[in-house]
């Protein structure tokens, strides 16, 4: 049966919540090295050490004999553990290197390398400390926008999670100033929010959605501190690195600093920050222009455009993913040194995109048989990156305003050039979609991804969309397909590759971006009703021909609950739409659908892992929590979700799914603030129901096993319940709340 939260939200107001503003007590978990063979065994033979990387000179934390040998031993499940565990070393760097030389002069055994790690390296994460939040607002004003009592109480609970994710640099552990040690940490001078889990430092693009949440929580001082940290990095390095470790100094991430700055100034009214920020924002834009641009002559118009791409100079395994990269390059053998170097550059470049990894970065004709060896990220001109940079220039013009009209005009001119290139190179007017441009084939790629929506979010709406309501819906018809066909939110792609930035994973930033893209459309092309599917077809029949690059039968299946088993919904035809949606104002209807489904995914997976709210939402039974291995847990906010199962976290990738989680929390609070009056308490699946993977597979909770049930959340207006044949349980669709 479907467990409904409605019975817990009958009271007229949310439970009173109080959060401590003192520094939380956090446990620094120190992973213990574990041998993968007998202690007396020699380590496996190694490939030659990769070249030393100029951008990462440490002989301990960067590419070299020590890092490779420790990683070849594979003492930790997560490669990042050692890169951070060594921070700081418990002995001087000279002592560490001397001892390594002693044990590596002959064949090294597992026993020797374990003793070396245990005796010469301290625990991971010790350089950071939890901080108090003296300006924490117990009841921020956005809560007044949330109508449902349960969802209001839960939104306030998520608001309180900031108190657990606030960090600062622990100055007592820093190397230098008389302390002879070495660390991989980039010390920061100001307070920041960590994403959570293995991501124990400040990260670049994560921070955009963290900032969105902090603004809703009225924590403007923490937003300011976050921006100050980024400005310090621009001062010190000339760009903003991927994250707060020296092993990230070869790459950045999607450049959202200027957009965070603009949001902060608009929300807080604090323009004094611009005196420092604007010159440094110019510095960041110059870095992207100097380091990440390429001139492309369009095969469609014969015009030449300066466009941006991700392109990392790297010829060694990433220190935080060393064993994974090393194995990718060396098992099976067959790559020469030049090919390995190129692959390491592709892997690092993939990490710079934020989408590490996805079939989006494969060769256009690659069927995935080569795995990550098939990456061609540097040959891809990404629509999302160029859309972000377009918006950055638009915002810079606005931030300068009349105070520097020449600078404002310069940014408007640059924005116009980027926009022209985006519409020329990426926009397919027949398929009504944006696609990356592929330098290898001098043509657009044919993989449809969530990057399609970045131009709209950035303010670029093609003329074909603006001139026709039918075309406007066609451009967003994939969103309509998802909310009709699947239980969850929008997947990154429609290809289930096993990579974490592909189906069935749905990421919080993309739900935000798609909702913002829908909001960017003018009302004259969005105020009509949702179209109905053609006769005897599903909503796939509303997709422009070729847009998804897949046949309907190739789309991932949606498992459905059938008493004690699970089968897929029909993959083609009208029965493939398990939810029958209708309503007037199709764009607003889809916004509300995604807002409700996102809330359902975050809330149901949190509740399924032990989350509860006293007096509002009872904790699940131990029998239920045993399914998610969460008997001793108090609820996880996951970094990604499954679009097939609202009880489930996402899966796949180089590491187990992480809890915390900064950008997930930020999007929850943003959705609560902007859609709180149309959010309805979800119905979460019953964890004790038995399900199978149903062909496509459910995501796993905390990276462990499949979860029970594929439920739906519902609302009470224009809702249509469909009952499948073969004795299936009726699945309630999310109703369209009509305003």
Short mmCIF file of N, CA and C in Angstrom, two decimals, residues 61-191:
data_model
loop_
_atom_site.label_atom_id
_atom_site.label_comp_id
_atom_site.label_asym_id
_atom_site.label_seq_id
_atom_site.Cartn_x
_atom_site.Cartn_y
_atom_site.Cartn_z
N UNK A 61 50.81 14.45 -2.27
CA UNK A 61 49.40 14.45 -2.65
C UNK A 61 49.15 14.48 -4.15
N UNK A 62 50.20 14.73 -4.91
CA UNK A 62 50.04 14.85 -6.36
C UNK A 62 50.71 13.67 -7.05
N UNK A 63 50.52 13.59 -8.35
CA UNK A 63 51.01 12.44 -9.12
C UNK A 63 52.49 12.21 -8.88
N UNK A 64 52.82 10.97 -8.56
CA UNK A 64 54.19 10.59 -8.29
C UNK A 64 54.24 9.21 -7.68
N UNK A 65 55.42 8.73 -7.34
CA UNK A 65 55.56 7.35 -6.85
C UNK A 65 54.77 7.07 -5.58
N UNK A 66 54.76 8.01 -4.62
CA UNK A 66 54.06 7.76 -3.35
C UNK A 66 52.57 7.61 -3.57
N UNK A 67 51.97 8.58 -4.24
CA UNK A 67 50.52 8.54 -4.45
C UNK A 67 50.12 7.31 -5.25
N UNK A 68 50.91 6.96 -6.25
CA UNK A 68 50.56 5.80 -7.06
C UNK A 68 50.68 4.51 -6.25
N UNK A 69 51.72 4.36 -5.49
CA UNK A 69 51.92 3.13 -4.73
C UNK A 69 50.81 2.92 -3.71
N UNK A 70 50.47 3.97 -2.97
CA UNK A 70 49.40 3.85 -1.98
C UNK A 70 48.09 3.49 -2.66
N UNK A 71 47.82 4.08 -3.81
CA UNK A 71 46.56 3.81 -4.50
C UNK A 71 46.53 2.44 -5.15
N UNK A 72 47.68 1.96 -5.61
CA UNK A 72 47.73 0.61 -6.17
C UNK A 72 47.35 -0.42 -5.10
N UNK A 73 47.70 -0.12 -3.85
CA UNK A 73 47.32 -1.01 -2.75
C UNK A 73 45.81 -1.01 -2.52
N UNK A 74 45.14 0.05 -2.94
CA UNK A 74 43.67 0.17 -2.85
C UNK A 74 43.19 -0.16 -1.42
N UNK A 75 43.69 0.63 -0.48
CA UNK A 75 43.41 0.38 0.93
C UNK A 75 42.07 0.94 1.37
N UNK A 76 41.49 1.83 0.57
CA UNK A 76 40.24 2.49 0.94
C UNK A 76 39.24 2.35 -0.21
N UNK A 77 37.98 2.20 0.15
CA UNK A 77 36.94 2.05 -0.88
C UNK A 77 36.84 3.28 -1.75
N UNK A 78 37.09 4.46 -1.19
CA UNK A 78 37.00 5.73 -1.91
C UNK A 78 38.41 6.29 -2.04
N UNK A 79 38.86 6.51 -3.27
CA UNK A 79 40.20 7.04 -3.50
C UNK A 79 40.44 8.36 -2.80
N UNK A 80 39.40 9.15 -2.66
CA UNK A 80 39.53 10.49 -2.06
C UNK A 80 39.95 10.41 -0.59
N UNK A 81 39.69 9.27 0.04
CA UNK A 81 40.01 9.14 1.47
C UNK A 81 41.49 9.40 1.72
N UNK A 82 42.36 8.77 0.94
CA UNK A 82 43.79 8.96 1.20
C UNK A 82 44.22 10.38 0.87
N UNK A 83 43.71 10.94 -0.22
CA UNK A 83 44.10 12.31 -0.60
C UNK A 83 43.74 13.31 0.49
N UNK A 84 42.69 13.03 1.24
CA UNK A 84 42.29 13.90 2.35
C UNK A 84 42.82 13.39 3.68
N UNK A 85 43.02 12.08 3.78
CA UNK A 85 43.53 11.50 5.02
C UNK A 85 44.93 12.00 5.30
N UNK A 86 45.64 12.25 4.26
CA UNK A 86 47.01 12.73 4.42
C UNK A 86 47.05 14.18 4.85
N UNK A 87 45.95 14.70 5.29
CA UNK A 87 45.86 16.14 5.51
C UNK A 87 45.58 16.45 6.98
N UNK A 88 46.50 16.96 7.73
CA UNK A 88 47.91 17.07 7.36
C UNK A 88 48.65 15.79 7.72
N UNK A 89 49.81 15.61 7.15
CA UNK A 89 50.63 14.46 7.53
C UNK A 89 51.02 14.60 9.00
N UNK A 90 51.17 13.48 9.66
CA UNK A 90 51.50 13.53 11.09
C UNK A 90 53.00 13.66 11.33
N UNK A 91 53.78 13.61 10.26
CA UNK A 91 55.23 13.82 10.33
C UNK A 91 55.59 14.89 9.31
N UNK A 92 56.84 15.33 9.33
CA UNK A 92 57.27 16.32 8.35
C UNK A 92 57.26 15.70 6.96
N UNK A 93 57.11 16.50 5.91
CA UNK A 93 57.16 15.96 4.55
C UNK A 93 58.47 15.21 4.27
N UNK A 94 59.57 15.71 4.83
CA UNK A 94 60.85 15.04 4.61
C UNK A 94 60.85 13.64 5.23
N UNK A 95 60.27 13.52 6.43
CA UNK A 95 60.19 12.22 7.09
C UNK A 95 59.29 11.26 6.30
N UNK A 96 58.17 11.79 5.81
CA UNK A 96 57.23 10.97 5.04
C UNK A 96 57.91 10.42 3.80
N UNK A 97 58.59 11.29 3.06
CA UNK A 97 59.22 10.87 1.81
C UNK A 97 60.40 9.93 2.07
N UNK A 98 61.13 10.18 3.17
CA UNK A 98 62.25 9.30 3.50
C UNK A 98 61.76 7.91 3.85
N UNK A 99 60.69 7.83 4.63
CA UNK A 99 60.16 6.52 4.98
C UNK A 99 59.60 5.80 3.76
N UNK A 100 58.95 6.54 2.88
CA UNK A 100 58.45 5.91 1.66
C UNK A 100 59.60 5.37 0.83
N UNK A 101 60.68 6.11 0.74
CA UNK A 101 61.85 5.65 -0.01
C UNK A 101 62.41 4.37 0.59
N UNK A 102 62.39 4.29 1.93
CA UNK A 102 62.90 3.10 2.61
C UNK A 102 62.08 1.86 2.25
N UNK A 103 60.76 1.98 2.29
CA UNK A 103 59.94 0.79 2.07
C UNK A 103 59.79 0.46 0.59
N UNK A 104 60.03 1.44 -0.28
CA UNK A 104 59.81 1.19 -1.72
C UNK A 104 61.09 0.84 -2.46
N UNK A 105 62.20 0.73 -1.71
CA UNK A 105 63.46 0.39 -2.38
C UNK A 105 63.43 -1.04 -2.91
N UNK A 106 62.62 -1.88 -2.27
CA UNK A 106 62.39 -3.24 -2.76
C UNK A 106 60.88 -3.41 -2.97
N UNK A 107 60.44 -4.61 -3.28
CA UNK A 107 59.01 -4.85 -3.44
C UNK A 107 58.28 -4.51 -2.14
N UNK A 108 57.19 -3.79 -2.26
CA UNK A 108 56.43 -3.34 -1.09
C UNK A 108 55.32 -4.32 -0.80
N UNK A 109 55.15 -4.68 0.47
CA UNK A 109 54.05 -5.56 0.87
C UNK A 109 52.87 -4.73 1.36
N UNK A 110 51.71 -5.37 1.42
CA UNK A 110 50.53 -4.70 1.97
C UNK A 110 50.76 -4.29 3.42
N UNK A 111 51.43 -5.13 4.17
CA UNK A 111 51.70 -4.82 5.57
C UNK A 111 52.54 -3.55 5.69
N UNK A 112 53.55 -3.42 4.85
CA UNK A 112 54.42 -2.24 4.91
C UNK A 112 53.66 -0.97 4.54
N UNK A 113 52.83 -1.04 3.50
CA UNK A 113 52.14 0.17 3.07
C UNK A 113 51.05 0.57 4.07
N UNK A 114 50.41 -0.41 4.70
CA UNK A 114 49.42 -0.09 5.73
C UNK A 114 50.09 0.56 6.93
N UNK A 115 51.21 0.02 7.38
CA UNK A 115 51.92 0.63 8.50
C UNK A 115 52.38 2.04 8.15
N UNK A 116 52.82 2.22 6.94
CA UNK A 116 53.25 3.55 6.49
C UNK A 116 52.09 4.55 6.57
N UNK A 117 50.93 4.18 6.05
CA UNK A 117 49.78 5.08 6.07
C UNK A 117 49.34 5.36 7.51
N UNK A 118 49.29 4.33 8.33
CA UNK A 118 48.80 4.52 9.70
C UNK A 118 49.76 5.35 10.55
N UNK A 119 51.04 5.24 10.30
CA UNK A 119 52.02 5.92 11.15
C UNK A 119 52.40 7.31 10.67
N UNK A 120 52.14 7.61 9.39
CA UNK A 120 52.63 8.88 8.86
C UNK A 120 51.53 9.83 8.40
N UNK A 121 50.28 9.40 8.51
CA UNK A 121 49.20 10.25 8.02
C UNK A 121 48.09 10.35 9.05
N UNK A 122 47.54 11.55 9.16
CA UNK A 122 46.48 11.80 10.13
C UNK A 122 45.12 11.54 9.50
N UNK A 123 44.07 11.74 10.29
CA UNK A 123 42.71 11.47 9.82
C UNK A 123 42.22 12.48 8.80
N UNK A 124 41.34 12.03 7.91
CA UNK A 124 40.79 12.90 6.87
C UNK A 124 39.83 13.92 7.48
N UNK A 125 39.90 15.13 6.95
CA UNK A 125 38.97 16.17 7.38
C UNK A 125 39.35 16.91 8.63
N UNK A 126 40.51 16.65 9.21
CA UNK A 126 40.88 17.29 10.48
C UNK A 126 41.19 18.77 10.32
N UNK A 127 41.40 19.23 9.08
CA UNK A 127 41.75 20.65 8.90
C UNK A 127 40.53 21.56 8.96
N UNK A 128 39.35 20.96 9.03
CA UNK A 128 38.11 21.74 9.05
C UNK A 128 37.41 21.57 10.39
N UNK A 129 36.64 22.58 10.78
CA UNK A 129 35.90 22.52 12.03
C UNK A 129 34.49 23.06 11.83
N UNK A 130 33.57 22.49 12.61
CA UNK A 130 32.19 22.99 12.60
C UNK A 130 32.15 24.34 13.30
N UNK A 131 31.28 25.20 12.81
CA UNK A 131 31.16 26.55 13.37
C UNK A 131 29.73 26.83 13.81
N UNK A 132 29.61 27.80 14.68
CA UNK A 132 28.29 28.25 15.12
C UNK A 132 27.65 29.12 14.05
N UNK A 133 26.33 29.26 14.12
CA UNK A 133 25.58 30.15 13.23
C UNK A 133 24.84 31.19 14.09
N UNK A 134 25.56 32.19 14.54
CA UNK A 134 24.93 33.14 15.47
C UNK A 134 23.77 33.93 14.87
N UNK A 135 23.75 34.08 13.56
CA UNK A 135 22.67 34.85 12.92
C UNK A 135 21.56 33.97 12.35
N UNK A 136 21.52 32.72 12.81
CA UNK A 136 20.50 31.79 12.32
C UNK A 136 19.11 32.27 12.71
N UNK A 137 18.21 32.28 11.71
CA UNK A 137 16.82 32.70 11.92
C UNK A 137 15.97 31.45 12.10
N UNK A 138 15.37 31.28 13.26
CA UNK A 138 14.62 30.05 13.53
C UNK A 138 13.45 29.87 12.57
N UNK A 139 12.75 30.95 12.28
CA UNK A 139 11.56 30.85 11.42
C UNK A 139 11.68 31.87 10.29
N UNK A 140 12.38 31.52 9.22
CA UNK A 140 12.55 32.48 8.11
C UNK A 140 11.22 32.76 7.42
N UNK A 141 11.14 33.87 6.77
CA UNK A 141 9.87 34.34 6.22
C UNK A 141 9.32 33.45 5.12
N UNK A 142 10.18 32.71 4.39
CA UNK A 142 9.67 31.90 3.29
C UNK A 142 8.70 30.83 3.77
N UNK A 143 8.80 30.43 5.04
CA UNK A 143 7.89 29.41 5.55
C UNK A 143 6.43 29.85 5.46
N UNK A 144 6.20 31.15 5.45
CA UNK A 144 4.84 31.65 5.31
C UNK A 144 4.23 31.35 3.96
N UNK A 145 5.06 30.96 2.99
CA UNK A 145 4.55 30.63 1.66
C UNK A 145 4.09 29.18 1.55
N UNK A 146 4.39 28.35 2.54
CA UNK A 146 4.08 26.92 2.47
C UNK A 146 2.76 26.66 3.19
N UNK A 147 1.78 26.16 2.46
CA UNK A 147 0.43 25.99 3.01
C UNK A 147 0.27 24.70 3.80
N UNK A 148 0.76 23.60 3.28
CA UNK A 148 0.55 22.31 3.93
C UNK A 148 1.35 22.24 5.23
N UNK A 149 0.73 21.88 6.35
CA UNK A 149 1.44 21.87 7.64
C UNK A 149 2.63 20.92 7.68
N UNK A 150 2.50 19.73 7.11
CA UNK A 150 3.63 18.81 7.11
C UNK A 150 4.79 19.38 6.31
N UNK A 151 4.49 19.88 5.12
CA UNK A 151 5.55 20.37 4.26
C UNK A 151 6.20 21.63 4.82
N UNK A 152 5.41 22.41 5.55
CA UNK A 152 5.99 23.57 6.24
C UNK A 152 6.96 23.10 7.32
N UNK A 153 6.54 22.11 8.10
CA UNK A 153 7.40 21.60 9.17
C UNK A 153 8.67 20.98 8.59
N UNK A 154 8.51 20.26 7.48
CA UNK A 154 9.70 19.64 6.88
C UNK A 154 10.62 20.70 6.27
N UNK A 155 10.06 21.72 5.65
CA UNK A 155 10.88 22.81 5.11
C UNK A 155 11.68 23.47 6.22
N UNK A 156 11.06 23.64 7.37
CA UNK A 156 11.77 24.22 8.50
C UNK A 156 12.87 23.28 8.99
N UNK A 157 12.61 21.99 8.93
CA UNK A 157 13.62 21.01 9.30
C UNK A 157 14.82 21.09 8.36
N UNK A 158 14.57 21.16 7.06
CA UNK A 158 15.66 21.27 6.08
C UNK A 158 16.42 22.58 6.29
N UNK A 159 15.70 23.65 6.58
CA UNK A 159 16.34 24.92 6.90
C UNK A 159 17.34 24.73 8.05
N UNK A 160 17.01 23.89 9.00
CA UNK A 160 17.89 23.66 10.14
C UNK A 160 19.14 22.87 9.80
N UNK A 161 19.15 22.21 8.64
CA UNK A 161 20.33 21.41 8.28
C UNK A 161 21.57 22.26 8.04
N UNK A 162 21.38 23.56 7.76
CA UNK A 162 22.56 24.41 7.58
C UNK A 162 23.45 24.37 8.83
N UNK A 163 22.84 24.23 9.99
CA UNK A 163 23.64 24.23 11.22
C UNK A 163 24.59 23.04 11.28
N UNK A 164 24.32 21.99 10.48
CA UNK A 164 25.17 20.80 10.46
C UNK A 164 26.22 20.84 9.34
N UNK A 165 26.09 21.77 8.41
CA UNK A 165 26.97 21.80 7.24
C UNK A 165 27.90 23.02 7.21
N UNK A 166 27.86 23.83 8.25
CA UNK A 166 28.71 25.02 8.31
C UNK A 166 30.12 24.64 8.76
N UNK A 167 31.12 25.11 8.01
CA UNK A 167 32.50 24.78 8.33
C UNK A 167 33.39 26.02 8.22
N UNK A 168 34.56 25.87 8.83
CA UNK A 168 35.62 26.84 8.69
C UNK A 168 36.94 26.12 8.75
N UNK A 169 38.02 26.80 8.38
CA UNK A 169 39.35 26.20 8.46
C UNK A 169 39.78 26.15 9.91
N UNK A 170 40.26 24.99 10.33
CA UNK A 170 40.77 24.80 11.69
C UNK A 170 42.21 25.28 11.73
N UNK A 171 42.42 26.51 12.18
CA UNK A 171 43.74 27.13 12.09
C UNK A 171 44.79 26.38 12.90
N UNK A 172 44.36 25.65 13.93
CA UNK A 172 45.33 24.94 14.77
C UNK A 172 45.99 23.77 14.03
N UNK A 173 45.41 23.36 12.91
CA UNK A 173 45.97 22.22 12.17
C UNK A 173 46.78 22.65 10.95
N UNK A 174 46.79 23.93 10.64
CA UNK A 174 47.41 24.37 9.40
C UNK A 174 48.92 24.21 9.44
N UNK A 175 49.46 23.83 8.31
CA UNK A 175 50.91 23.70 8.17
C UNK A 175 51.53 25.07 7.94
N UNK A 176 52.82 25.17 8.21
CA UNK A 176 53.50 26.44 8.08
C UNK A 176 53.53 27.16 9.41
N UNK A 177 54.12 28.33 9.46
CA UNK A 177 54.21 29.12 10.69
C UNK A 177 54.79 28.27 11.82
N UNK A 178 55.86 27.53 11.52
CA UNK A 178 56.52 26.74 12.54
C UNK A 178 56.02 25.32 12.64
N UNK A 179 54.96 24.97 11.91
CA UNK A 179 54.45 23.60 11.94
C UNK A 179 54.90 22.89 10.68
N UNK A 180 55.75 21.89 10.84
CA UNK A 180 56.38 21.22 9.70
C UNK A 180 55.51 20.05 9.26
N UNK A 181 54.61 20.30 8.33
CA UNK A 181 53.74 19.25 7.81
C UNK A 181 53.28 19.65 6.41
N UNK A 182 52.46 18.83 5.81
CA UNK A 182 51.95 19.14 4.47
C UNK A 182 50.50 18.70 4.39
N UNK A 183 49.69 19.49 3.70
CA UNK A 183 48.26 19.21 3.61
C UNK A 183 47.78 19.44 2.19
N UNK A 184 46.70 18.76 1.82
CA UNK A 184 46.10 18.99 0.50
C UNK A 184 45.04 20.08 0.55
N UNK A 185 44.72 20.58 1.74
CA UNK A 185 43.66 21.58 1.86
C UNK A 185 44.09 22.93 1.30
N UNK A 186 43.17 23.62 0.63
CA UNK A 186 43.32 25.05 0.33
C UNK A 186 42.62 25.79 1.46
N UNK A 187 43.36 26.37 2.40
CA UNK A 187 42.71 27.03 3.54
C UNK A 187 41.85 28.21 3.07
N UNK A 188 40.70 28.36 3.67
CA UNK A 188 39.81 29.46 3.36
C UNK A 188 39.69 30.39 4.57
N UNK A 189 39.55 31.65 4.31
CA UNK A 189 39.54 32.64 5.38
C UNK A 189 38.16 32.88 5.98
N UNK A 190 37.13 32.37 5.29
CA UNK A 190 35.76 32.69 5.70
C UNK A 190 34.94 31.41 5.86
N UNK A 191 33.81 31.58 6.52
CA UNK A 191 32.88 30.46 6.74
C UNK A 191 32.31 29.98 5.41
#
